[in-house]
Every structure is written in structure tokens, then in C-alpha cells.
PDB file of N, CA and C in Angstrom:
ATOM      1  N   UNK Y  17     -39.284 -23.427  42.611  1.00  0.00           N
ATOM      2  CA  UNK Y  17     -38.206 -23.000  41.730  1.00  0.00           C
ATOM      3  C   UNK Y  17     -38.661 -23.116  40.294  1.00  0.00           C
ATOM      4  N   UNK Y  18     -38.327 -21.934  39.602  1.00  0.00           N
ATOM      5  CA  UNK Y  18     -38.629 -22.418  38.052  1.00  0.00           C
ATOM      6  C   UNK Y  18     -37.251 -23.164  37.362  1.00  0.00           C
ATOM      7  N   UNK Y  19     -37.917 -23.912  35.938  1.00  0.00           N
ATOM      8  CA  UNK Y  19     -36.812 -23.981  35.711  1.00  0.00           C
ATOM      9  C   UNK Y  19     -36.703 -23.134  34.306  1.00  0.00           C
ATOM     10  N   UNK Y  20     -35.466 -23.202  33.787  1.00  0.00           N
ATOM     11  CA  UNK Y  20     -35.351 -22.125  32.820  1.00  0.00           C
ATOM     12  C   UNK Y  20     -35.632 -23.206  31.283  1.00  0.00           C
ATOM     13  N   UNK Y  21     -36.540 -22.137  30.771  1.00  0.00           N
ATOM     14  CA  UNK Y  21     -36.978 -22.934  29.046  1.00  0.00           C
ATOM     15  C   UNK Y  21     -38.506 -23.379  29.526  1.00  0.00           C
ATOM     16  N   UNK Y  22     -38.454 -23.949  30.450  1.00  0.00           N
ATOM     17  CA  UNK Y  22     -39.804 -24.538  31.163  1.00  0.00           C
ATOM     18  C   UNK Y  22     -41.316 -23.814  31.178  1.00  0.00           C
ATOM     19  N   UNK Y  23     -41.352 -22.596  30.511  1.00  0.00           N
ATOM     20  CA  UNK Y  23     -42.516 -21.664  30.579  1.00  0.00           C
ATOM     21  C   UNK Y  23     -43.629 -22.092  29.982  1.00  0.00           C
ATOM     22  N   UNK Y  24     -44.716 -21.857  30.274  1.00  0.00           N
ATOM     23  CA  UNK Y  24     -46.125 -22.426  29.307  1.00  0.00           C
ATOM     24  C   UNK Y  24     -45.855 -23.650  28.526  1.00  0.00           C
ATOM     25  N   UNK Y  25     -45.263 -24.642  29.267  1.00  0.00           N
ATOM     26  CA  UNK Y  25     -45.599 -25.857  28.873  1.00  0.00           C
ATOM     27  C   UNK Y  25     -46.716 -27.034  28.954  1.00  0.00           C
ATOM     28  N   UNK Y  26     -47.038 -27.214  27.881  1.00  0.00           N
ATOM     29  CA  UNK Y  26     -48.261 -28.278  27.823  1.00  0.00           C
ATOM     30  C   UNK Y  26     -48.403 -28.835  26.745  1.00  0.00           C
ATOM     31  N   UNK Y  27     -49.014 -30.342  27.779  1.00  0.00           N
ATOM     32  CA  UNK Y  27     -48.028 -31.502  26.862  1.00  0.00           C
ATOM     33  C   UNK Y  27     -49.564 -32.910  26.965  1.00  0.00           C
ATOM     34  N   UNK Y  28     -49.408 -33.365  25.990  1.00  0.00           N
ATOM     35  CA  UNK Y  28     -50.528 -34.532  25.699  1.00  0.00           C
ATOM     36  C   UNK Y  28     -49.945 -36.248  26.342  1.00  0.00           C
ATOM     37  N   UNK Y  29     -48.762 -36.040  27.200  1.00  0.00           N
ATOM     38  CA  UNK Y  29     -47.998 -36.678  28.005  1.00  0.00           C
ATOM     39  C   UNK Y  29     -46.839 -37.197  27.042  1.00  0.00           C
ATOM     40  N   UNK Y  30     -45.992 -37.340  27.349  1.00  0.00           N
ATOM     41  CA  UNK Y  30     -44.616 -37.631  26.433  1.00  0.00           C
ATOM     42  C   UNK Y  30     -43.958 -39.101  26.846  1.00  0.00           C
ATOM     43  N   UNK Y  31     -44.687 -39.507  27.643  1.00  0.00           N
ATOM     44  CA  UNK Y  31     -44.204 -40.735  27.918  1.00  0.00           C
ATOM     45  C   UNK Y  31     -45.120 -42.148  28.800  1.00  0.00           C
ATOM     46  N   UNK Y  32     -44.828 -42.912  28.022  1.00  0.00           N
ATOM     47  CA  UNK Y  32     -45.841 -44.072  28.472  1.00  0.00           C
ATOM     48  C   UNK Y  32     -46.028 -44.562  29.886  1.00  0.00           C
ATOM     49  N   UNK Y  33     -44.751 -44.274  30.591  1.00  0.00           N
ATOM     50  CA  UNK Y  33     -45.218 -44.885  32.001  1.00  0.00           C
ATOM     51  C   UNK Y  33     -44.989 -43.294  33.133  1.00  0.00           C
ATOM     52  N   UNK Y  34     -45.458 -42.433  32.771  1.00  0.00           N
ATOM     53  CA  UNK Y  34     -45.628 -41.110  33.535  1.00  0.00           C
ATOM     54  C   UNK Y  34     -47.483 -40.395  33.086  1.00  0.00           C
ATOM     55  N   UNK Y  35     -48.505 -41.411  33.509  1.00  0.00           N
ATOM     56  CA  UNK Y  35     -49.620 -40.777  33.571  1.00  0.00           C
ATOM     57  C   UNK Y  35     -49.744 -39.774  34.199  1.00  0.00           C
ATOM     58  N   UNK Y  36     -50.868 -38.830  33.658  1.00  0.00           N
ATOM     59  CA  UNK Y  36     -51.221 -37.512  34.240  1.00  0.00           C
ATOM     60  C   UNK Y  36     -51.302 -37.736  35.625  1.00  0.00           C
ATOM     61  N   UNK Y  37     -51.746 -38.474  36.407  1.00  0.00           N
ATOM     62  CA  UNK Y  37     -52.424 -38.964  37.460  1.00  0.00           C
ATOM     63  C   UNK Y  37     -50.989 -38.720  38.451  1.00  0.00           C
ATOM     64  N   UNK Y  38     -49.677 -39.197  37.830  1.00  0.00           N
ATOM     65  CA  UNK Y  38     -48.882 -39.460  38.526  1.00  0.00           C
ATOM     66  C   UNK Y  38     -48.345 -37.796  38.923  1.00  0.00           C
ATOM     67  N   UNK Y  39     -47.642 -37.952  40.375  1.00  0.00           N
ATOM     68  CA  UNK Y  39     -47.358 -36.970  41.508  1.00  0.00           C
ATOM     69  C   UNK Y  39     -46.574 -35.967  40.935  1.00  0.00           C
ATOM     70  N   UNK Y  40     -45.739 -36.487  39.768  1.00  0.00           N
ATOM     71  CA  UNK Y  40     -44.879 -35.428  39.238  1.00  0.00           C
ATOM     72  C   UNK Y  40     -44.714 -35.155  37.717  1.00  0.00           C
ATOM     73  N   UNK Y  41     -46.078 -35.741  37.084  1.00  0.00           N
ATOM     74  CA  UNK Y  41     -46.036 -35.533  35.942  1.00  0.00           C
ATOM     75  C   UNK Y  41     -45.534 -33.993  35.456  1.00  0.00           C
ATOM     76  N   UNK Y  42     -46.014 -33.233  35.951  1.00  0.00           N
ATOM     77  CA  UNK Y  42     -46.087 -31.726  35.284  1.00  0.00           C
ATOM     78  C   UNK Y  42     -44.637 -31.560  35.579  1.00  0.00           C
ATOM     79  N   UNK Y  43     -43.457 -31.852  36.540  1.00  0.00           N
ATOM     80  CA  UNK Y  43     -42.555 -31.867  36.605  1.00  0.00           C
ATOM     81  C   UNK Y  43     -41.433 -32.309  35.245  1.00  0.00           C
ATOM     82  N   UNK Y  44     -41.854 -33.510  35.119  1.00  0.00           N
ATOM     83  CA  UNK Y  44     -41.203 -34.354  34.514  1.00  0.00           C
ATOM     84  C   UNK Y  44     -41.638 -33.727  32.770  1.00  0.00           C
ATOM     85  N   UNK Y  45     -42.796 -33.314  32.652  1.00  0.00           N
ATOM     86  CA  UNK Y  45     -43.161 -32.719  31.622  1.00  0.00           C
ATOM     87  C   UNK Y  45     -42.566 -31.525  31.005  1.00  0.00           C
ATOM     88  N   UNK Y  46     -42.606 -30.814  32.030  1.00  0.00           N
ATOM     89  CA  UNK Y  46     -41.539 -29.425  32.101  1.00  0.00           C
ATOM     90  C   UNK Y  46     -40.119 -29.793  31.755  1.00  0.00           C
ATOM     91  N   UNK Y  47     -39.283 -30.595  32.591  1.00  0.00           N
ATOM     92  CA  UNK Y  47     -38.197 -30.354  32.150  1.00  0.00           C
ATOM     93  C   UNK Y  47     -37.638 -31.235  30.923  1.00  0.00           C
ATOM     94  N   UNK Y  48     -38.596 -31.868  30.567  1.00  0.00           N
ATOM     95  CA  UNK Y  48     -38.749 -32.693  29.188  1.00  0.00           C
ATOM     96  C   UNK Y  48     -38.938 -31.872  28.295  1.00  0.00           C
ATOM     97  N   UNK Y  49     -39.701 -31.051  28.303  1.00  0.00           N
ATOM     98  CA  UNK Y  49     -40.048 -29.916  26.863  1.00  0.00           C
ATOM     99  C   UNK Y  49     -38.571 -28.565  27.397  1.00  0.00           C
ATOM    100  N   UNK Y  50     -37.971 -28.463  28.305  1.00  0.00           N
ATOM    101  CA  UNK Y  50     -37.123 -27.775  28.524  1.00  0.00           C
ATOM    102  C   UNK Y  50     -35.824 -28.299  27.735  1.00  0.00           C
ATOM    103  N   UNK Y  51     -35.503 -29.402  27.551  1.00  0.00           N
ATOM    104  CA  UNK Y  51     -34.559 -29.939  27.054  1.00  0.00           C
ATOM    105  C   UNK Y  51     -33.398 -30.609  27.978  1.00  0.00           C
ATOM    106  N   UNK Y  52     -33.783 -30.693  29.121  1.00  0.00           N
ATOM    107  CA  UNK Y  52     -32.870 -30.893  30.252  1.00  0.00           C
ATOM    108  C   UNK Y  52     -33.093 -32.758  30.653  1.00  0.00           C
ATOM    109  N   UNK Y  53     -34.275 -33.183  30.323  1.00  0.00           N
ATOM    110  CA  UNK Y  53     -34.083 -34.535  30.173  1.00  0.00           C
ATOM    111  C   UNK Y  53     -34.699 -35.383  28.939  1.00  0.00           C
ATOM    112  N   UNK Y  54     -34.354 -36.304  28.732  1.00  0.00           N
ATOM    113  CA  UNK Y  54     -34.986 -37.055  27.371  1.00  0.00           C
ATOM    114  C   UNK Y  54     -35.669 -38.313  27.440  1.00  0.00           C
ATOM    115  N   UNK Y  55     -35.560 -38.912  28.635  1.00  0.00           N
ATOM    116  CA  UNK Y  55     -36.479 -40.046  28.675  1.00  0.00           C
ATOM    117  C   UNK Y  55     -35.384 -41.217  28.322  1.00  0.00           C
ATOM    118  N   UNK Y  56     -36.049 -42.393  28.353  1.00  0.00           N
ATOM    119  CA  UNK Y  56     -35.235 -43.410  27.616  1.00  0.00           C
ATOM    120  C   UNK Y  56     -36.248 -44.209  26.712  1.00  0.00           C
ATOM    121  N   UNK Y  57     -35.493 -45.035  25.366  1.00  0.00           N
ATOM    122  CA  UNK Y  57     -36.244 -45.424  24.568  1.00  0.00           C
ATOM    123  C   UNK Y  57     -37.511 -45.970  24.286  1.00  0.00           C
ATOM    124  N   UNK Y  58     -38.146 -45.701  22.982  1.00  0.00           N
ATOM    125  CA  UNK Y  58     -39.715 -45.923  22.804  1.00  0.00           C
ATOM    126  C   UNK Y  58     -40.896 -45.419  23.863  1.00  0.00           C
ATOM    127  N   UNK Y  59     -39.926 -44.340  24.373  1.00  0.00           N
ATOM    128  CA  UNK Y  59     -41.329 -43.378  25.053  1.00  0.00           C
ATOM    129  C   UNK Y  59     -41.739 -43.589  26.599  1.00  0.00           C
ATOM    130  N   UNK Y  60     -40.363 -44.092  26.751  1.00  0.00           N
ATOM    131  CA  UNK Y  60     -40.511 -44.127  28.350  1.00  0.00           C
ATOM    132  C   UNK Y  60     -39.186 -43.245  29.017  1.00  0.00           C
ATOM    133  N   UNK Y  61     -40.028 -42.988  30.179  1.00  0.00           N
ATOM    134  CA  UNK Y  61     -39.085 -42.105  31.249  1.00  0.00           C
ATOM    135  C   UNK Y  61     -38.620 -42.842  32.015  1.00  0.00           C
ATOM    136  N   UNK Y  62     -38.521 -43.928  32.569  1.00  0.00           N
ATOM    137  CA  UNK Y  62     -37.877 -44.589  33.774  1.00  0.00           C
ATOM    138  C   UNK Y  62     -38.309 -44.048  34.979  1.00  0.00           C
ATOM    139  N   UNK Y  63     -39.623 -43.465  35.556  1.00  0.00           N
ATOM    140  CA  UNK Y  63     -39.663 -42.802  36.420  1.00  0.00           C
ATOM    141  C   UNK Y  63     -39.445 -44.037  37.541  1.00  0.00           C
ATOM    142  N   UNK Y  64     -39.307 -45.047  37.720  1.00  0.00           N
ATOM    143  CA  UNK Y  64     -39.350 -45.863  38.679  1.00  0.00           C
ATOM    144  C   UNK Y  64     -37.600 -46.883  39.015  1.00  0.00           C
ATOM    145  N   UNK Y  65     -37.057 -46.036  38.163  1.00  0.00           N
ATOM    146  CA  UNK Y  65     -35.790 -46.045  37.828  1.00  0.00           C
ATOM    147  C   UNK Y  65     -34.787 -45.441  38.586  1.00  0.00           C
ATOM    148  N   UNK Y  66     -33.503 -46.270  39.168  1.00  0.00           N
ATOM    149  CA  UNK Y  66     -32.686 -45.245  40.034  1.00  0.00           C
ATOM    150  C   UNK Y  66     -31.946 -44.517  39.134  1.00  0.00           C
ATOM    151  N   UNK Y  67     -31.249 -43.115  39.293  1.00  0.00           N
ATOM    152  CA  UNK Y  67     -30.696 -42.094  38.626  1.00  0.00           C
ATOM    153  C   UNK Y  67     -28.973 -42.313  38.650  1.00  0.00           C
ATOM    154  N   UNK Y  68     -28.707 -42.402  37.333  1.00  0.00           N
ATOM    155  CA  UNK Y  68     -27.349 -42.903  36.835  1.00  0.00           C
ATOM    156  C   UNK Y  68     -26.579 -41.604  37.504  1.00  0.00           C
ATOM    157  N   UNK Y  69     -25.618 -41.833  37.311  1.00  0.00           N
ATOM    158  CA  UNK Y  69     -24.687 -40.167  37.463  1.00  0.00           C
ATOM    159  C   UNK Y  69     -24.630 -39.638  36.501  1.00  0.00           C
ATOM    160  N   UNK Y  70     -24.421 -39.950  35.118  1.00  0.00           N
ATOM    161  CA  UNK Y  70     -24.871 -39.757  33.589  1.00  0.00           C
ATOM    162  C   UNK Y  70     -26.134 -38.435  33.669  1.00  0.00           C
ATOM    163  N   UNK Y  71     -27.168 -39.260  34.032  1.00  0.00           N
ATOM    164  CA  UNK Y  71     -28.266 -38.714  34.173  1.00  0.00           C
ATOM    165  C   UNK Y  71     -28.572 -37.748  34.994  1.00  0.00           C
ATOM    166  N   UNK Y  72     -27.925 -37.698  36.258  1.00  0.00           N
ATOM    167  CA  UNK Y  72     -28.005 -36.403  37.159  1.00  0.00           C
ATOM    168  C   UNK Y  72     -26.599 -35.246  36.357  1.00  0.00           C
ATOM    169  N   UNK Y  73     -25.902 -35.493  35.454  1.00  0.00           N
ATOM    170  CA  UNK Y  73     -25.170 -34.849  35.616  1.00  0.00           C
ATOM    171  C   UNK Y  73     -25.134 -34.008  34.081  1.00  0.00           C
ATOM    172  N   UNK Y  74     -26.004 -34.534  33.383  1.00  0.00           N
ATOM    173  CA  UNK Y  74     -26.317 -33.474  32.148  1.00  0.00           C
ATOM    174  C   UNK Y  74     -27.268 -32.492  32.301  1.00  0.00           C
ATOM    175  N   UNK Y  75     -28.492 -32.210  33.103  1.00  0.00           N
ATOM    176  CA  UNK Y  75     -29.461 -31.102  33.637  1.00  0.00           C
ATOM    177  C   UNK Y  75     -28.091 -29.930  34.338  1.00  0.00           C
ATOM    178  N   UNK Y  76     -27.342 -30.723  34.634  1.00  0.00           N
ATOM    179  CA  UNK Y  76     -26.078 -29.709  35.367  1.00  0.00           C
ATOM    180  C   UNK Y  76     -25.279 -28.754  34.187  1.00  0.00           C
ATOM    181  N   UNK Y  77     -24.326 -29.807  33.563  1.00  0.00           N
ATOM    182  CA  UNK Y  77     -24.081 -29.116  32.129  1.00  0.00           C
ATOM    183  C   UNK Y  77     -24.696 -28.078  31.368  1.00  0.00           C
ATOM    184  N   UNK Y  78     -25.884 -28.611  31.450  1.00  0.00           N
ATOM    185  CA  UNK Y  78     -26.707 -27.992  30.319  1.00  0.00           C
ATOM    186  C   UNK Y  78     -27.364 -26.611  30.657  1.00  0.00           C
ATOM    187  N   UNK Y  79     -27.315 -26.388  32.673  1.00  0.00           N
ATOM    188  CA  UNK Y  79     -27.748 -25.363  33.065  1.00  0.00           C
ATOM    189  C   UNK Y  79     -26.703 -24.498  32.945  1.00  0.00           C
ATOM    190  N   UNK Y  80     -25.233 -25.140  33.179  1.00  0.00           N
ATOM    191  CA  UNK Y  80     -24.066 -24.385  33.561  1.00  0.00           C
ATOM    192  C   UNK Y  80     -23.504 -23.707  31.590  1.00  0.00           C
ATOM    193  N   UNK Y  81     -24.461 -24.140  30.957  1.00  0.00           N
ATOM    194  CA  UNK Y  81     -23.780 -23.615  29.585  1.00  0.00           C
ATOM    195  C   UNK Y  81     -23.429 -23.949  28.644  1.00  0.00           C
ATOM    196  N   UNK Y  82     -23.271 -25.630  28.888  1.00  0.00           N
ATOM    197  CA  UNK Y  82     -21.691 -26.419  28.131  1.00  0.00           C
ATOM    198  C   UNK Y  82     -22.754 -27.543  27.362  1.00  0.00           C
ATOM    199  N   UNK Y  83     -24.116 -27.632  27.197  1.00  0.00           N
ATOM    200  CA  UNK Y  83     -25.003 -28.182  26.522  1.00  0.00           C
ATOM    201  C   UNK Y  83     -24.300 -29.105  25.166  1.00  0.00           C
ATOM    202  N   UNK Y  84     -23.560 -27.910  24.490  1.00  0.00           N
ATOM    203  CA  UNK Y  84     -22.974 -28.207  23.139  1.00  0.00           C
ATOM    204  C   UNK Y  84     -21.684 -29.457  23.519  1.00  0.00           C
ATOM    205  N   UNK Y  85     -21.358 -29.449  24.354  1.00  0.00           N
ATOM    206  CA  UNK Y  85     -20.553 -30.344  24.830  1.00  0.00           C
ATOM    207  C   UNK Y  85     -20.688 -31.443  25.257  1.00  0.00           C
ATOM    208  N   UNK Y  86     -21.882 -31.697  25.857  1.00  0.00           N
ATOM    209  CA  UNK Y  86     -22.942 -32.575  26.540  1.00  0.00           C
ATOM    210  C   UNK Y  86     -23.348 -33.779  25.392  1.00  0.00           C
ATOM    211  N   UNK Y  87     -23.436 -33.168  24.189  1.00  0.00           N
ATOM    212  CA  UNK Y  87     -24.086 -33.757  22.957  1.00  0.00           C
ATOM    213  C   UNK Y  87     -22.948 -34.029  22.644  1.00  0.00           C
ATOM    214  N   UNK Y  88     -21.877 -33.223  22.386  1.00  0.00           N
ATOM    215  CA  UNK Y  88     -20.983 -33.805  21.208  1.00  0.00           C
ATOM    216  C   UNK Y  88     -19.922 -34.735  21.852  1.00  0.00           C
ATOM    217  N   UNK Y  89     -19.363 -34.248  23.100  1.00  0.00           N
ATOM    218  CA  UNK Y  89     -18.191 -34.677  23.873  1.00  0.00           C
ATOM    219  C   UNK Y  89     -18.561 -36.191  24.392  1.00  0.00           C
ATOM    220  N   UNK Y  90     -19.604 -36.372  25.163  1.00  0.00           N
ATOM    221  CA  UNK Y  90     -20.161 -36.750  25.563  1.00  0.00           C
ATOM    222  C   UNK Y  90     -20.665 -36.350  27.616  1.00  0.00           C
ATOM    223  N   UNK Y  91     -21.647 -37.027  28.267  1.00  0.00           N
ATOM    224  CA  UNK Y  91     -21.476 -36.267  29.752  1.00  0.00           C
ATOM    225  C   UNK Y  91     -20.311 -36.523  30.879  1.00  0.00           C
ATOM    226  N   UNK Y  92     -18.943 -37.821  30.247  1.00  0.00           N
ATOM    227  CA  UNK Y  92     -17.994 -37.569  31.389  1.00  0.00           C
ATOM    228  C   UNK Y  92     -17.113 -36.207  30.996  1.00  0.00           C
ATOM    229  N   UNK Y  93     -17.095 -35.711  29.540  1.00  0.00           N
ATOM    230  CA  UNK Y  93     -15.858 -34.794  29.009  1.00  0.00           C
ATOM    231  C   UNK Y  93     -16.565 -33.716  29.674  1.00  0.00           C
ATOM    232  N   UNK Y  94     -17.774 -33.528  29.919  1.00  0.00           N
ATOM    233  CA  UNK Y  94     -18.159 -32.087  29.394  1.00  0.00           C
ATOM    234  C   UNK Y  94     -18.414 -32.099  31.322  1.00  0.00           C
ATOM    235  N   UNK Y  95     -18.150 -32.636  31.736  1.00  0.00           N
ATOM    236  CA  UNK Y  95     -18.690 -32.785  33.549  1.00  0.00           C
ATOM    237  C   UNK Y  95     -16.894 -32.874  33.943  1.00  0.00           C
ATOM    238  N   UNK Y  96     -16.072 -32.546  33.319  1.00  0.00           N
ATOM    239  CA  UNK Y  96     -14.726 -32.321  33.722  1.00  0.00           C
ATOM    240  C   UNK Y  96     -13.770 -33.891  34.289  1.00  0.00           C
ATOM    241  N   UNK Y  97     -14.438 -35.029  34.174  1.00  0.00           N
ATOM    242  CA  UNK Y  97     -14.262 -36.310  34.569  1.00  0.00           C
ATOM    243  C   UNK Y  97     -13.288 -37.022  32.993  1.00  0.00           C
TER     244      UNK Y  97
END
């Protein structure tokens, strides 16, 4: 599946605990330069991290349109909660 924004991305790694090496870097890279996730502070992704509902539920928003809402509202307003 592509994802959308995600095209010719390449990246010098964006985050400290997602080495190249690792299984889903190019994943995680992609939808990082897509704008669909942001990591959490000082340059880490949490890849070893379980997934908030927060967190599964703004890549949703943000595909479905409501991005601007996502940011300003915050992700329970803009996820209809």
C-alpha cells in the first residue's frame, strides 16, 4: 500500500532508536516525512512502545481530511469523541 505524501522519501534517519538496520525503518521514515506521525521527544520514535489510541487515531484524521483539527482541536474533538 502506498501511503499518500510518502513519495521519494529519503531520510539520514529521524530518530535515535529506529536504526537503518531495523525491519521497518523505511516505513516509519515514510510516514514521518508524510506528516502522519511525529515521534516523541528529543528524537525518538517509541518504536518499542505500545500504541496509545491518541496515536492510532491521528494518521486516521489526518487521512480522512480533518488534519487542521487534529492540531488545533485536539485528537479526541477531531476523532468525534
Amino acid at each position: 500500500a502506498k501511503i499518500s505524501g510518502a513519495e521519494n522519501v529519503t531520510s539520514a534517519g529521524t530518530y535515535k532508536d529506529v536504526q537503518e538496520s531495523y525491519r521497518y525503518y523505511s516505513s516509519i521514515e515514510a510516514v514521518s516525512a508524510a506528516g502522519y506521525f511525529s515521534g516523541k521527544a528529543e528524537g525518538v520514535f517509541g518504536k518499542d512502545d505500545e500504541v496509545t489510541y491518541l496515536q492510532a487515531v491521528t494518521p486516521l484524521v489526518k487521512l480522512a481530511g480533518y488534519d487542521f483539527y487534529a492540531a488545533t482541536e485536539g485528537y479526541i474533538y477531531a476523532a468525534g469523541k
